[in-house]
Amino acid sequence: MAEKTATEASNDFWLEFKAEKQAIEDELVNLKILPKTELSNQFNNILQEINNLEKRLTKATAFIPSYDERQFSLQLKELSETLERNKAELTPKAKFSFKSRKKKPSTPDTSNTTTASQAPSDSTDGDILSEATVLFKDKQDAVLTLKDANNISANNRSIDILISNIKNCVVILHGDGIQISAVHIKNIENSVVYCGKIEGSVLMYGLTNSVLFAGCHQFRMHEAHNVDMMLHVASRPIIENSHNIQVCEWSSTNTSTNYFDQIEDFNWLKKQASPNWKVMDQDKKQMLDEHIKTFQQNIDRDTALSVGLTLLPTPCGKSE
């Protein structure tokens, strides 16, 4: 049997996407008639269906046109926003009540520690990454590594990671025998994130005055400002509501095509180059190349933190 042409594969995907999108829309409409006790599970089910459809879109980028990919992505975004609106409308707000004050047990100050924990299913971060295995959250002035994740076991070597609300940190995500399926980033400031090789996607909401190293299949970034990136990405990266982004090629051993310099800016639909991002100059790229080994080696945390923070881009409005 002859293999499908790119056009045939693209048409088949469009039909499948249309059918699955309609099924999700029907489920969203039916939320309003479900018993309250069933809403939570159905919210999670719909979120998983949207995530699965997004993963299928990622695989289809090998043969669908760029314009179609953008339209599919916008439709997925609309589904996610509709789900969030339904959650806000249908989830009852907690009633106000007086509670007796109880003395909280004393706990050690962990503001500067580098622990990682299981992502709670009922947190707002869970809405971003429903199957997160490792969570790095609410940290400042710290070095965070996979060695801190005490929930990575011999039976759990393929993980998703959520990094949320960190400042002035260096995050190093690589470990022997550990496969990272996806990385989700939310509200990061003045930090360096070294992702290494990611089997699936890197998705970000809120990244400011930071540096990112990532090798992945799909890359999407929202609300990012003043960010330097070294990328190896197997499909066209997408940015939205972002500015002052500089990118360079990560010359890794990966032999696949690197689309690091073919960024799709959803806020810039003109034929001219987007003013929101540019390819990094060679001097800055060389500096990142020289320091990347720092995050690939087992060095002490103080050195990793001091080296990492010297790489941060100059905040907007300040001179070099």
CSV table of C-alpha atoms in Angstrom, one decimal:
chain,number,residue,atom,x,y,z
A,1,MET,CA,0.0,0.0,0.0
A,2,ALA,CA,1.4,3.4,-1.1
A,3,GLU,CA,2.2,5.9,1.6
A,4,LYS,CA,0.0,9.0,1.9
A,5,THR,CA,1.2,12.2,0.4
A,6,ALA,CA,1.6,15.2,2.7
A,7,THR,CA,-1.6,16.7,1.2
A,8,GLU,CA,-3.5,13.5,1.9
A,9,ALA,CA,-2.2,13.2,5.4
A,10,SER,CA,-3.0,16.9,6.1
A,11,ASN,CA,-6.6,16.4,4.8
A,12,ASP,CA,-7.0,13.3,7.0
A,13,PHE,CA,-5.8,15.1,10.1
A,14,TRP,CA,-8.1,18.0,9.4
A,15,LEU,CA,-11.1,15.6,9.3
A,16,GLU,CA,-10.0,13.9,12.5
A,17,PHE,CA,-9.3,17.2,14.3
A,18,LYS,CA,-12.7,18.6,13.2
A,19,ALA,CA,-14.5,15.5,14.6
A,20,GLU,CA,-12.6,15.5,17.9
A,21,LYS,CA,-13.0,19.3,18.4
A,22,GLN,CA,-16.7,18.9,17.9
A,23,ALA,CA,-16.9,16.1,20.4
A,24,ILE,CA,-15.1,18.3,23.0
A,25,GLU,CA,-17.4,21.3,22.2
A,26,ASP,CA,-20.4,19.0,22.8
A,27,GLU,CA,-18.9,18.0,26.2
A,28,LEU,CA,-18.4,21.6,27.1
A,29,VAL,CA,-22.0,22.4,26.4
A,30,ASN,CA,-23.2,19.4,28.4
A,31,LEU,CA,-21.3,20.6,31.5
A,32,LYS,CA,-24.2,22.8,32.5
A,33,ILE,CA,-26.6,19.9,32.9
A,34,LEU,CA,-24.2,17.6,34.8
A,35,PRO,CA,-24.7,17.0,38.5
A,36,LYS,CA,-22.3,19.1,40.6
A,37,THR,CA,-20.6,16.0,42.0
A,38,GLU,CA,-19.5,14.9,38.5
A,39,LEU,CA,-18.1,18.3,37.3
A,40,SER,CA,-14.6,17.9,38.7
A,41,ASN,CA,-14.0,14.6,37.0
A,42,GLN,CA,-15.4,15.9,33.7
A,43,PHE,CA,-13.3,19.0,33.9
A,44,ASN,CA,-10.2,16.7,34.1
A,45,ASN,CA,-11.5,14.5,31.3
A,46,ILE,CA,-12.0,17.4,28.9
A,47,LEU,CA,-8.6,18.9,29.8
A,48,GLN,CA,-7.0,15.5,29.0
A,49,GLU,CA,-8.8,15.4,25.7
A,50,ILE,CA,-7.5,18.8,24.8
A,51,ASN,CA,-4.0,17.9,25.8
A,52,ASN,CA,-4.2,14.7,23.7
A,53,LEU,CA,-5.4,16.6,20.7
A,54,GLU,CA,-2.6,19.1,21.1
A,55,LYS,CA,-0.1,16.2,21.2
A,56,ARG,CA,-1.5,14.9,17.9
A,57,LEU,CA,-1.1,18.4,16.4
A,58,THR,CA,2.5,18.4,17.5
A,59,LYS,CA,3.1,15.1,15.5
A,60,ALA,CA,1.2,16.5,12.5
A,61,THR,CA,3.4,19.5,12.2
A,62,ALA,CA,5.7,17.3,10.0
A,63,PHE,CA,3.2,17.5,7.1
A,64,ILE,CA,0.6,20.2,7.7
A,65,PRO,CA,1.1,23.8,6.3
A,66,SER,CA,2.2,26.5,8.7
A,67,TYR,CA,-1.1,28.5,8.3
A,68,ASP,CA,-3.1,25.4,9.1
A,69,GLU,CA,-1.0,24.7,12.2
A,70,ARG,CA,-1.6,28.2,13.4
A,71,GLN,CA,-5.4,27.9,12.9
A,72,PHE,CA,-5.4,24.5,14.8
A,73,SER,CA,-3.5,26.0,17.6
A,74,LEU,CA,-5.9,29.0,17.9
A,75,GLN,CA,-8.8,26.6,18.0
A,76,LEU,CA,-7.1,24.5,20.8
A,77,LYS,CA,-6.5,27.7,22.7
A,78,GLU,CA,-10.2,28.6,22.4
A,79,LEU,CA,-11.2,25.2,23.7
A,80,SER,CA,-9.0,25.7,26.7
A,81,GLU,CA,-10.3,29.2,27.4
A,82,THR,CA,-13.9,27.9,27.2
A,83,LEU,CA,-13.1,25.1,29.7
A,84,GLU,CA,-11.7,27.7,32.1
A,85,ARG,CA,-14.7,29.9,31.8
A,86,ASN,CA,-17.0,26.9,32.5
A,87,LYS,CA,-14.9,26.1,35.6
A,88,ALA,CA,-15.2,29.6,36.9
A,89,GLU,CA,-19.0,29.7,36.3
A,90,LEU,CA,-19.9,26.2,37.5
A,91,THR,CA,-17.6,25.7,40.4
A,92,PRO,CA,-19.2,27.1,43.5
A,93,LYS,CA,-17.2,29.6,45.5
A,94,ALA,CA,-16.4,28.7,49.1
A,95,LYS,CA,-18.8,30.2,51.5
A,96,PHE,CA,-17.5,32.6,54.2
A,97,SER,CA,-17.5,31.2,57.7
A,98,PHE,CA,-15.9,32.0,61.0
A,99,LYS,CA,-13.3,29.5,62.2
A,100,SER,CA,-11.6,29.3,65.4
A,101,ARG,CA,-7.9,30.2,65.3
A,102,LYS,CA,-5.6,27.3,65.7
A,103,LYS,CA,-2.0,27.6,66.5
A,104,LYS,CA,0.0,26.4,63.6
A,105,PRO,CA,2.8,23.9,64.3
A,106,SER,CA,6.2,25.4,63.9
A,107,THR,CA,7.9,24.4,60.7
A,108,PRO,CA,11.4,25.1,59.5
A,109,ASP,CA,12.0,27.9,57.0
A,110,THR,CA,12.3,26.4,53.6
A,111,SER,CA,12.3,29.5,51.5
A,112,ASN,CA,15.8,28.9,50.2
A,113,THR,CA,15.7,25.1,50.1
A,114,THR,CA,15.6,23.2,46.8
A,115,THR,CA,13.0,20.5,47.4
A,116,ALA,CA,10.7,19.2,44.8
A,117,SER,CA,7.3,17.6,45.5
A,118,GLN,CA,4.4,15.8,43.9
A,119,ALA,CA,2.1,18.2,42.0
A,120,PRO,CA,-1.2,18.5,43.9
A,121,SER,CA,-4.2,17.6,41.8
A,122,ASP,CA,-6.4,20.3,43.2
A,123,SER,CA,-4.0,23.2,42.8
A,124,THR,CA,-4.2,25.9,40.1
A,125,ASP,CA,-1.0,24.6,38.7
A,126,GLY,CA,-2.7,21.3,38.1
A,127,ASP,CA,-4.8,23.0,35.5
A,128,ILE,CA,-1.7,23.7,33.5
A,129,LEU,CA,-0.2,20.3,33.9
A,130,SER,CA,-2.7,17.7,35.0
A,131,GLU,CA,-0.2,14.8,35.0
A,132,ALA,CA,2.8,16.6,36.4
A,133,THR,CA,5.1,14.3,38.3
A,134,VAL,CA,7.6,16.8,39.6
A,135,LEU,CA,6.8,20.3,40.9
A,136,PHE,CA,9.3,23.1,41.6
A,137,LYS,CA,7.3,25.9,43.1
A,138,ASP,CA,7.7,29.1,45.1
A,139,LYS,CA,11.5,29.2,45.3
A,140,GLN,CA,14.0,32.1,45.4
A,141,ASP,CA,17.8,32.4,45.3
A,142,ALA,CA,18.2,28.6,44.9
A,143,VAL,CA,19.5,25.9,42.6
A,144,LEU,CA,16.9,23.3,41.7
A,145,THR,CA,17.8,19.9,40.3
A,146,LEU,CA,16.2,16.5,39.7
A,147,LYS,CA,18.2,15.2,42.6
A,148,ASP,CA,15.9,17.1,44.8
A,149,ALA,CA,12.9,15.2,43.5
A,150,ASN,CA,12.4,12.4,46.0
A,151,ASN,CA,9.4,11.1,44.2
A,152,ILE,CA,11.3,9.8,41.1
A,153,SER,CA,11.5,6.1,41.6
A,154,ALA,CA,12.9,3.2,39.6
A,155,ASN,CA,9.4,2.6,38.3
A,156,ASN,CA,8.9,6.3,37.4
A,157,ARG,CA,11.7,7.3,35.0
A,158,SER,CA,9.5,9.2,32.5
A,159,ILE,CA,8.3,12.4,34.1
A,160,ASP,CA,6.6,15.7,33.4
A,161,ILE,CA,7.8,18.8,35.1
A,162,LEU,CA,6.1,22.0,36.3
A,163,ILE,CA,8.1,25.0,37.4
A,164,SER,CA,6.1,27.7,39.0
A,165,ASN,CA,6.7,31.0,40.7
A,166,ILE,CA,10.5,31.1,41.1
A,167,LYS,CA,12.9,34.1,41.2
A,168,ASN,CA,16.7,34.4,41.0
A,169,CYS,CA,17.1,30.7,40.6
A,170,VAL,CA,19.0,28.2,38.4
A,171,VAL,CA,17.0,25.1,37.4
A,172,ILE,CA,18.9,22.1,36.0
A,173,LEU,CA,16.7,19.4,34.5
A,174,HIS,CA,18.8,16.4,33.5
A,175,GLY,CA,19.6,13.1,35.1
A,176,ASP,CA,21.0,9.7,34.3
A,177,GLY,CA,18.3,7.4,33.0
A,178,ILE,CA,15.5,10.0,33.4
A,179,GLN,CA,13.3,10.9,30.4
A,180,ILE,CA,11.5,14.2,30.6
A,181,SER,CA,8.2,14.1,28.6
A,182,ALA,CA,7.2,17.7,29.0
A,183,VAL,CA,8.1,20.9,30.8
A,184,HIS,CA,5.6,23.6,31.8
A,185,ILE,CA,6.8,26.9,33.1
A,186,LYS,CA,4.7,29.5,34.9
A,187,ASN,CA,5.8,32.9,36.3
A,188,ILE,CA,9.6,32.8,36.3
A,189,GLU,CA,11.8,35.9,36.9
A,190,ASN,CA,15.6,36.5,36.8
A,191,SER,CA,16.4,32.8,36.4
A,192,VAL,CA,18.2,30.3,34.2
A,193,VAL,CA,16.4,27.1,33.2
A,194,TYR,CA,18.4,24.4,31.6
A,195,CYS,CA,16.0,21.7,30.2
A,196,GLY,CA,18.4,19.5,28.3
A,197,LYS,CA,16.6,17.0,26.0
A,198,ILE,CA,12.8,17.0,26.3
A,199,GLU,CA,10.9,14.2,24.5
A,200,GLY,CA,7.8,16.3,24.0
A,201,SER,CA,6.9,19.9,24.5
A,202,VAL,CA,8.1,23.0,26.5
A,203,LEU,CA,5.1,25.3,27.3
A,204,MET,CA,5.6,28.6,29.1
A,205,TYR,CA,3.3,31.3,30.6
A,206,GLY,CA,5.2,34.2,32.1
A,207,LEU,CA,9.0,34.4,31.7
A,208,THR,CA,10.9,37.6,32.5
A,209,ASN,CA,14.6,38.6,32.3
A,210,SER,CA,15.7,35.0,32.1
A,211,VAL,CA,17.7,32.5,30.0
A,212,LEU,CA,16.4,29.2,28.7
A,213,PHE,CA,18.3,26.2,27.3
A,214,ALA,CA,16.0,23.6,25.7
A,215,GLY,CA,15.9,20.8,23.2
A,216,CYS,CA,12.4,19.7,22.4
A,217,HIS,CA,9.9,18.7,19.8
A,218,GLN,CA,7.4,21.5,20.3
A,219,PHE,CA,8.0,24.9,21.9
A,220,ARG,CA,5.3,27.5,22.9
A,221,MET,CA,5.9,30.6,24.9
A,222,HIS,CA,3.3,33.2,26.2
A,223,GLU,CA,3.8,36.4,28.1
A,224,ALA,CA,7.6,36.3,27.9
A,225,HIS,CA,9.7,39.5,28.1
A,226,ASN,CA,13.5,40.0,27.8
A,227,VAL,CA,14.5,36.4,27.4
A,228,ASP,CA,17.6,34.8,25.8
A,229,MET,CA,17.1,31.2,24.5
A,230,MET,CA,19.3,28.5,23.1
A,231,LEU,CA,17.1,26.1,21.3
A,232,HIS,CA,17.0,22.9,19.3
A,233,VAL,CA,13.3,22.4,18.3
A,234,ALA,CA,11.9,19.9,15.8
A,235,SER,CA,9.0,22.1,14.8
A,236,ARG,CA,8.4,25.8,14.4
A,237,PRO,CA,8.4,27.6,17.8
A,238,ILE,CA,5.4,29.7,18.7
A,239,ILE,CA,5.4,32.9,20.8
A,240,GLU,CA,2.5,35.1,21.9
A,241,ASN,CA,2.3,38.4,23.8
A,242,SER,CA,6.1,38.4,24.1
A,243,HIS,CA,8.8,40.9,23.2
A,244,ASN,CA,12.6,41.3,23.3
A,245,ILE,CA,13.2,37.6,22.7
A,246,GLN,CA,16.7,36.6,21.4
A,247,VAL,CA,17.3,33.1,20.2
A,248,CYS,CA,20.3,31.1,19.0
A,249,GLU,CA,20.9,27.5,17.8
A,250,TRP,CA,21.8,24.8,20.3
A,251,SER,CA,24.4,22.8,18.4
A,252,SER,CA,23.8,19.5,20.1
A,253,THR,CA,24.3,16.0,18.8
A,254,ASN,CA,20.7,15.9,17.6
A,255,THR,CA,20.7,15.5,13.8
A,256,SER,CA,17.1,16.5,13.2
A,257,THR,CA,16.2,19.8,11.5
A,258,ASN,CA,16.4,22.7,14.0
A,259,TYR,CA,13.7,25.3,13.5
A,260,PHE,CA,15.1,27.6,16.2
A,261,ASP,CA,15.1,30.7,13.8
A,262,GLN,CA,11.6,30.1,12.3
A,263,ILE,CA,9.5,31.4,15.2
A,264,GLU,CA,5.8,32.0,14.6
A,265,ASP,CA,4.6,35.1,16.4
A,266,PHE,CA,0.9,35.0,16.9
A,267,ASN,CA,0.8,38.7,17.5
A,268,TRP,CA,2.5,39.5,14.2
A,269,LEU,CA,0.7,38.3,11.0
A,270,LYS,CA,2.5,40.6,8.5
A,271,LYS,CA,5.0,39.2,6.0
A,272,GLN,CA,7.8,41.4,7.5
A,273,ALA,CA,9.9,40.0,10.3
A,274,SER,CA,8.4,40.3,13.7
A,275,PRO,CA,9.9,43.0,15.9
A,276,ASN,CA,9.3,40.9,19.0
A,277,TRP,CA,12.2,38.4,18.5
A,278,LYS,CA,15.5,38.2,16.7
A,279,VAL,CA,18.5,35.8,16.2
A,280,MET,CA,21.1,36.4,18.8
A,281,ASP,CA,24.5,37.9,17.8
A,282,GLN,CA,27.5,35.6,17.8
A,283,ASP,CA,29.2,37.2,20.8
A,284,LYS,CA,26.3,36.5,23.1
A,285,LYS,CA,25.8,33.0,21.6
A,286,GLN,CA,29.5,32.2,22.2
A,287,MET,CA,29.1,33.3,25.8
A,288,LEU,CA,26.1,30.9,26.3
A,289,ASP,CA,28.1,28.1,24.5
A,290,GLU,CA,31.0,28.6,26.9
A,291,HIS,CA,28.9,28.3,30.0
A,292,ILE,CA,26.4,25.6,29.0
A,293,LYS,CA,28.8,22.9,30.3
A,294,THR,CA,28.4,24.4,33.7
A,295,PHE,CA,24.9,23.0,33.9
A,296,GLN,CA,25.8,19.7,32.4
A,297,GLN,CA,28.4,18.9,35.1
A,298,ASN,CA,28.1,18.0,38.7
A,299,ILE,CA,29.3,21.3,40.2
A,300,ASP,CA,28.4,22.7,43.6
A,301,ARG,CA,25.2,24.8,43.9
A,302,ASP,CA,27.0,28.1,44.8
A,303,THR,CA,29.0,27.9,41.6
A,304,ALA,CA,25.9,27.0,39.5
A,305,LEU,CA,24.0,29.9,40.9
A,306,SER,CA,26.7,32.5,40.5
A,307,VAL,CA,27.5,31.5,37.0
A,308,GLY,CA,23.9,31.2,36.0
A,309,LEU,CA,22.9,34.7,37.2
A,310,THR,CA,25.8,36.3,35.3
A,311,LEU,CA,24.1,35.1,32.1
A,312,LEU,CA,20.8,37.0,32.7
A,313,PRO,CA,19.9,39.5,30.0
A,314,THR,CA,20.0,43.2,31.0
A,315,PRO,CA,16.6,44.3,32.1
A,316,CYS,CA,14.7,46.4,29.6
A,317,GLY,CA,15.4,50.1,29.9
A,318,LYS,CA,18.9,49.6,31.4
A,319,SER,CA,22.2,49.9,29.5
A,320,GLU,CA,24.7,47.2,29.2
